[in-house]
Amino acid sequence: MKLEALLEKATQLERTTVAVAAAEDAEVIEAVSLAVEKNLGRFLLFGNEVKTKQLLQEHAPILMDNEAIKIVHANSSAEAAELAVKAVRNNEANALMKGHVPTAVILKAVLNKEWGLRTGNVLSHVAVFEVPGYDRFTIVTDAAMNIAPDLEQKAQIANNAVNIARAIGIDTPKVAPIAAVEVVNPAMQATLDAAALTQMNKRGQIPNCIIDGPLALDNAVSVEAAEHKGIKSDVAGHADILLVPNIETGNALYKSLIYFAKAKVGAVIAGAKAPIVLTSRADSAESKLYSLALAICSASK
Amino acid sequence: MKLEALLEKATQLERTTVAVAAAEDAEVIEAVSLAVEKNLGRFLLFGNEVKTKQLLQEHAPILMDNEAIKIVHANSSAEAAELAVKAVRNNEANALMKGHVPTAVILKAVLNKEWGLRTGNVLSHVAVFEVPGYDRFTIVTDAAMNIAPDLEQKAQIANNAVNIARAIGIDTPKVAPIAAVEVVNPAMQATLDAAALTQMNKRGQIPNCIIDGPLALDNAVSVEAAEHKGIKSDVAGHADILLVPNIETGNALYKSLIYFAKAKVGAVIAGAKAPIVLTSRADSAESKLYSLALAICSASK
């Protein structure tokens, strides 16, 4: 499965609107322009109106009067974050994108108790990878939000990822709770949580997926490695979702896929009222576009 | 740097002797045969004499009377482990290799207080990767032995890896203590330990290397990613050793490199009186050979 297919899928959906918090940034404007050119959706750009128009004029003059882009002035990046979040809350937009505003500021707005986007669920990072040589998506969660999730949080992180997987066409995703080994070991909390998640899935507590763990990464993604270990499992060798036990594992795996395996990625924050795109400066333009497409596909579910 | 170069290096060293615990196994005999053909060293094969001879006859008849191979009978795999460990202890051999014996059995022998190979240091797993597209070795530690090392254990793990790096020609290895972020965050123990390790290195407590952390994996291995974050560091972008904070991170990174990045690897257990090769059935013949070469290079240091 290719991430390019998500772009296609996003264009075929009913028009989604993305609220961008603090759009006055060249890289953000470039990503938005590219998305509009590809016909991915509409964009509400919250931020400094003059600066945003200037940047649009510089980077994508052809889009200055495009009906898919609407600029709404905000006096500060915090106000831009608040207005963007409120636009999602009021159903004027169905996805949120971080612009030139610190992550902490936009998350504070998202988590605002009066007008934010809380659902009662944990917010978690879901990354969808296209790995060279693999014919399916590899979804990694959580590489960026939750530091050391407990069992209940892991269940919600799994659930968030399952929702994203289903939004991109994986109806019953196979979830591998990752540990360093495939056996339950009381000295390794990751293996205990993995076993518990497996049973929670069997009892219907984490629906719409098949969970089986603990699995080490090789057992999760390689049929050969799983057979070598004699593991009988519906998930082993075929995992769609790699549920990592802590942020260090997720982050190292994420970056290993990008820097060592030359994988492509799109990612969103899931668990709020709407998907959130939190791209960073280090992300490629391509990756930002994939993240937007992923958010749009997830928003329209 | 290519792992193939380690084979070359091993043949140029003074003859090393490897004690193999429970050699009566086709895969072990194949690995040993290949190593002898490549002239890597001598092998003392402890185990069932009749079975070992049979296997040698089947798999490498040409080596039946080779002076580089000596078979020593043992009545059980536990006895084979004991005899192999004692051979290293008595300087008849300078590296140890696990054959057809459970890891727990050989480690128990290694850790025996009377005749084992303890040095007072932590034993740790050191994996040397050749990653496609990277011109230097990437050393990952610890992916397999220490579950959740504390600061003192991490210092010893770093030290063990530095010794291995120096043995293969990296005189002053650059060590990146890996975390999910590059800033010190009191909520993330990995970042606190990374900062402490950095200062321990500056104070001479972990010598013969340059340590600088915390670094996320991308900052550690990519100059571009480090510059993007504005990180000033002698290690960022050039790390030789990736010191991971827990076994899940190391294991997932190790397997990601093998299964997603198609890297090659050789690995040893360091920290005992001599390097230990603990290959598993799932390892390729090539990987076993690289591990033997790595052990031989480290033993002769």
CSV table of N, CA and C in Angstrom, one decimal, chain B residues 166-237:
chain,number,residue,atom,x,y,z
B,166,ARG,N,36.5,0.2,20.1
B,166,ARG,CA,38.0,0.4,20.0
B,166,ARG,C,38.7,-0.8,19.4
B,167,ALA,N,38.1,-2.0,19.7
B,167,ALA,CA,38.7,-3.3,19.2
B,167,ALA,C,38.5,-3.4,17.7
B,168,ILE,N,37.5,-2.7,17.2
B,168,ILE,CA,37.3,-2.8,15.7
B,168,ILE,C,37.8,-1.5,15.0
B,169,GLY,N,38.6,-0.7,15.7
B,169,GLY,CA,39.3,0.4,15.0
B,169,GLY,C,38.7,1.7,15.2
B,170,ILE,N,37.6,1.9,16.0
B,170,ILE,CA,37.1,3.2,16.3
B,170,ILE,C,37.7,3.7,17.6
B,171,ASP,N,38.8,4.5,17.5
B,171,ASP,CA,39.6,4.8,18.6
B,171,ASP,C,38.9,5.6,19.7
B,172,THR,N,38.2,6.6,19.3
B,172,THR,CA,37.4,7.4,20.2
B,172,THR,C,36.0,7.5,19.8
B,173,PRO,N,35.2,6.4,20.1
B,173,PRO,CA,33.9,6.4,19.6
B,173,PRO,C,33.0,7.5,20.1
B,174,LYS,N,32.1,8.0,19.3
B,174,LYS,CA,31.1,9.0,19.7
B,174,LYS,C,29.8,8.2,20.2
B,175,VAL,N,29.4,8.5,21.4
B,175,VAL,CA,28.3,7.8,22.0
B,175,VAL,C,27.1,8.7,22.2
B,176,ALA,N,26.0,8.3,21.6
B,176,ALA,CA,24.7,9.0,21.8
B,176,ALA,C,23.8,8.3,22.7
B,177,PRO,N,23.6,8.8,23.9
B,177,PRO,CA,22.5,8.2,24.8
B,177,PRO,C,21.2,8.7,24.2
B,178,ILE,N,20.4,7.7,23.8
B,178,ILE,CA,19.2,8.0,23.0
B,178,ILE,C,18.0,8.2,23.9
B,179,ALA,N,17.2,9.2,23.6
B,179,ALA,CA,15.9,9.4,24.2
B,179,ALA,C,14.9,9.8,23.1
B,180,ALA,N,13.7,10.2,23.5
B,180,ALA,CA,12.7,10.5,22.5
B,180,ALA,C,12.9,12.0,22.1
B,181,VAL,N,13.7,12.7,22.9
B,181,VAL,CA,13.9,14.2,22.6
B,181,VAL,C,15.3,14.5,22.9
B,182,GLU,N,15.8,15.7,22.5
B,182,GLU,CA,17.2,16.1,22.7
B,182,GLU,C,17.3,17.0,23.8
B,183,VAL,N,16.2,17.3,24.5
B,183,VAL,CA,16.3,18.2,25.7
B,183,VAL,C,16.1,17.4,27.0
B,184,VAL,N,16.6,17.9,28.1
B,184,VAL,CA,16.5,17.3,29.3
B,184,VAL,C,15.1,17.5,29.9
B,185,ASN,N,14.4,16.5,30.2
B,185,ASN,CA,13.0,16.6,30.6
B,185,ASN,C,12.8,15.8,31.9
B,186,PRO,N,12.5,16.4,33.0
B,186,PRO,CA,12.4,15.7,34.3
B,186,PRO,C,11.4,14.5,34.3
B,187,ALA,N,10.5,14.6,33.3
B,187,ALA,CA,9.5,13.5,33.2
B,187,ALA,C,10.0,12.3,32.4
B,188,MET,N,11.2,12.4,31.8
B,188,MET,CA,11.7,11.3,31.0
B,188,MET,C,13.1,10.9,31.6
B,189,GLN,N,13.1,9.8,32.3
B,189,GLN,CA,14.3,9.3,32.9
B,189,GLN,C,15.4,9.2,31.9
B,190,ALA,N,15.1,8.8,30.7
B,190,ALA,CA,16.1,8.5,29.7
B,190,ALA,C,16.9,9.8,29.5
B,191,THR,N,16.3,11.0,29.5
B,191,THR,CA,17.0,12.2,29.3
B,191,THR,C,17.8,12.6,30.4
B,192,LEU,N,17.4,12.3,31.7
B,192,LEU,CA,18.2,12.6,32.8
B,192,LEU,C,19.4,11.8,32.9
B,193,ASP,N,19.3,10.5,32.6
B,193,ASP,CA,20.4,9.6,32.6
B,193,ASP,C,21.4,10.0,31.5
B,194,ALA,N,20.9,10.4,30.3
B,194,ALA,CA,21.7,10.8,29.2
B,194,ALA,C,22.6,12.0,29.6
B,195,ALA,N,22.0,13.0,30.3
B,195,ALA,CA,22.7,14.2,30.7
B,195,ALA,C,23.8,13.8,31.7
B,196,ALA,N,23.4,12.9,32.6
B,196,ALA,CA,24.4,12.4,33.6
B,196,ALA,C,25.6,11.7,33.0
B,197,LEU,N,25.3,10.8,32.0
B,197,LEU,CA,26.3,10.1,31.3
B,197,LEU,C,27.3,11.0,30.6
B,198,THR,N,26.7,12.1,30.0
B,198,THR,CA,27.5,13.1,29.3
B,198,THR,C,28.5,13.7,30.3
B,199,GLN,N,28.0,14.1,31.5
B,199,GLN,CA,28.9,14.7,32.5
B,199,GLN,C,29.9,13.7,33.0
B,200,MET,N,29.5,12.4,33.2
B,200,MET,CA,30.4,11.4,33.7
B,200,MET,C,31.6,11.3,32.7
B,201,ASN,N,31.2,11.4,31.4
B,201,ASN,CA,32.3,11.3,30.4
B,201,ASN,C,33.2,12.5,30.5
B,202,LYS,N,32.7,13.7,30.7
B,202,LYS,CA,33.5,14.9,30.9
B,202,LYS,C,34.4,14.8,32.1
B,203,ARG,N,34.0,14.1,33.1
B,203,ARG,CA,34.7,14.0,34.4
B,203,ARG,C,35.7,12.8,34.3
B,204,GLY,N,35.8,12.2,33.2
B,204,GLY,CA,36.7,11.0,33.1
B,204,GLY,C,36.1,9.7,33.7
B,205,GLN,N,34.8,9.7,34.0
B,205,GLN,CA,34.3,8.4,34.6
B,205,GLN,C,34.0,7.4,33.6
B,206,ILE,N,33.8,7.8,32.3
B,206,ILE,CA,33.6,6.9,31.2
B,206,ILE,C,34.6,7.3,30.2
B,207,PRO,N,35.8,6.7,30.2
B,207,PRO,CA,36.9,7.2,29.3
B,207,PRO,C,36.9,6.7,27.9
B,208,ASN,N,37.8,7.2,27.1
B,208,ASN,CA,38.1,6.7,25.7
B,208,ASN,C,36.9,6.9,24.7
B,209,CYS,N,36.1,7.9,25.0
B,209,CYS,CA,35.0,8.1,24.1
B,209,CYS,C,34.5,9.6,24.3
B,210,ILE,N,33.6,10.0,23.4
B,210,ILE,CA,32.9,11.3,23.6
B,210,ILE,C,31.4,11.0,23.7
B,211,ILE,N,30.8,11.3,24.9
B,211,ILE,CA,29.4,11.1,25.1
B,211,ILE,C,28.7,12.4,25.0
B,212,ASP,N,27.6,12.5,24.3
B,212,ASP,CA,26.7,13.7,24.4
B,212,ASP,C,25.3,13.3,24.1
B,213,GLY,N,24.5,13.6,25.2
B,213,GLY,CA,23.0,13.3,25.1
B,213,GLY,C,22.3,14.1,26.1
B,214,PRO,N,21.0,14.1,26.1
B,214,PRO,CA,20.1,13.2,25.2
B,214,PRO,C,20.1,13.6,23.8
B,215,LEU,N,20.0,12.6,22.9
B,215,LEU,CA,19.7,12.8,21.5
B,215,LEU,C,18.6,11.9,21.1
B,216,ALA,N,17.7,12.4,20.2
B,216,ALA,CA,16.8,11.5,19.6
B,216,ALA,C,17.6,10.8,18.4
B,217,LEU,N,17.1,9.7,17.9
B,217,LEU,CA,17.8,8.9,17.0
B,217,LEU,C,18.2,9.7,15.7
B,218,ASP,N,17.3,10.6,15.3
B,218,ASP,CA,17.6,11.3,14.1
B,218,ASP,C,18.7,12.3,14.3
B,219,ASN,N,18.7,13.0,15.5
B,219,ASN,CA,19.8,13.9,15.8
B,219,ASN,C,21.1,13.2,15.9
B,220,ALA,N,21.1,11.9,16.4
B,220,ALA,CA,22.3,11.2,16.6
B,220,ALA,C,23.0,10.8,15.3
B,221,VAL,N,22.1,10.4,14.3
B,221,VAL,CA,22.7,9.8,13.0
B,221,VAL,C,22.7,10.8,11.8
B,222,SER,N,21.9,11.8,11.9
B,222,SER,CA,21.8,12.7,10.7
B,222,SER,C,22.3,14.1,11.0
B,223,VAL,N,23.3,14.5,10.3
B,223,VAL,CA,23.8,15.9,10.5
B,223,VAL,C,22.7,16.9,10.2
B,224,GLU,N,22.0,16.6,9.1
B,224,GLU,CA,20.9,17.5,8.7
B,224,GLU,C,19.9,17.7,9.8
B,225,ALA,N,19.4,16.6,10.4
B,225,ALA,CA,18.4,16.6,11.5
B,225,ALA,C,19.0,17.4,12.7
B,226,ALA,N,20.2,17.2,13.0
B,226,ALA,CA,20.8,17.9,14.2
B,226,ALA,C,20.9,19.4,13.9
B,227,GLU,N,21.3,19.7,12.7
B,227,GLU,CA,21.3,21.2,12.3
B,227,GLU,C,20.0,21.8,12.4
B,228,HIS,N,19.0,21.1,11.9
B,228,HIS,CA,17.6,21.5,11.9
B,228,HIS,C,17.2,21.9,13.3
B,229,LYS,N,17.6,21.2,14.2
B,229,LYS,CA,17.2,21.4,15.6
B,229,LYS,C,18.2,22.4,16.3
B,230,GLY,N,19.2,22.8,15.6
B,230,GLY,CA,20.2,23.7,16.1
B,230,GLY,C,21.0,23.1,17.3
B,231,ILE,N,21.3,21.8,17.2
B,231,ILE,CA,22.1,21.1,18.2
B,231,ILE,C,23.5,21.3,18.0
B,232,LYS,N,24.3,21.8,18.9
B,232,LYS,CA,25.7,21.9,18.9
B,232,LYS,C,26.3,20.8,19.6
B,233,SER,N,27.0,19.9,19.0
B,233,SER,CA,27.5,18.7,19.6
B,233,SER,C,28.5,18.0,18.8
B,234,ASP,N,29.5,17.4,19.5
B,234,ASP,CA,30.5,16.6,18.7
B,234,ASP,C,30.0,15.2,18.3
B,235,VAL,N,28.9,14.8,18.9
B,235,VAL,CA,28.3,13.5,18.7
B,235,VAL,C,27.2,13.6,17.7
B,236,ALA,N,26.3,14.6,17.8
B,236,ALA,CA,25.1,14.7,16.9
B,236,ALA,C,25.5,14.5,15.4
B,237,GLY,N,24.8,13.7,14.8
B,237,GLY,CA,25.0,13.4,13.3
B,237,GLY,C,26.1,12.5,13.0
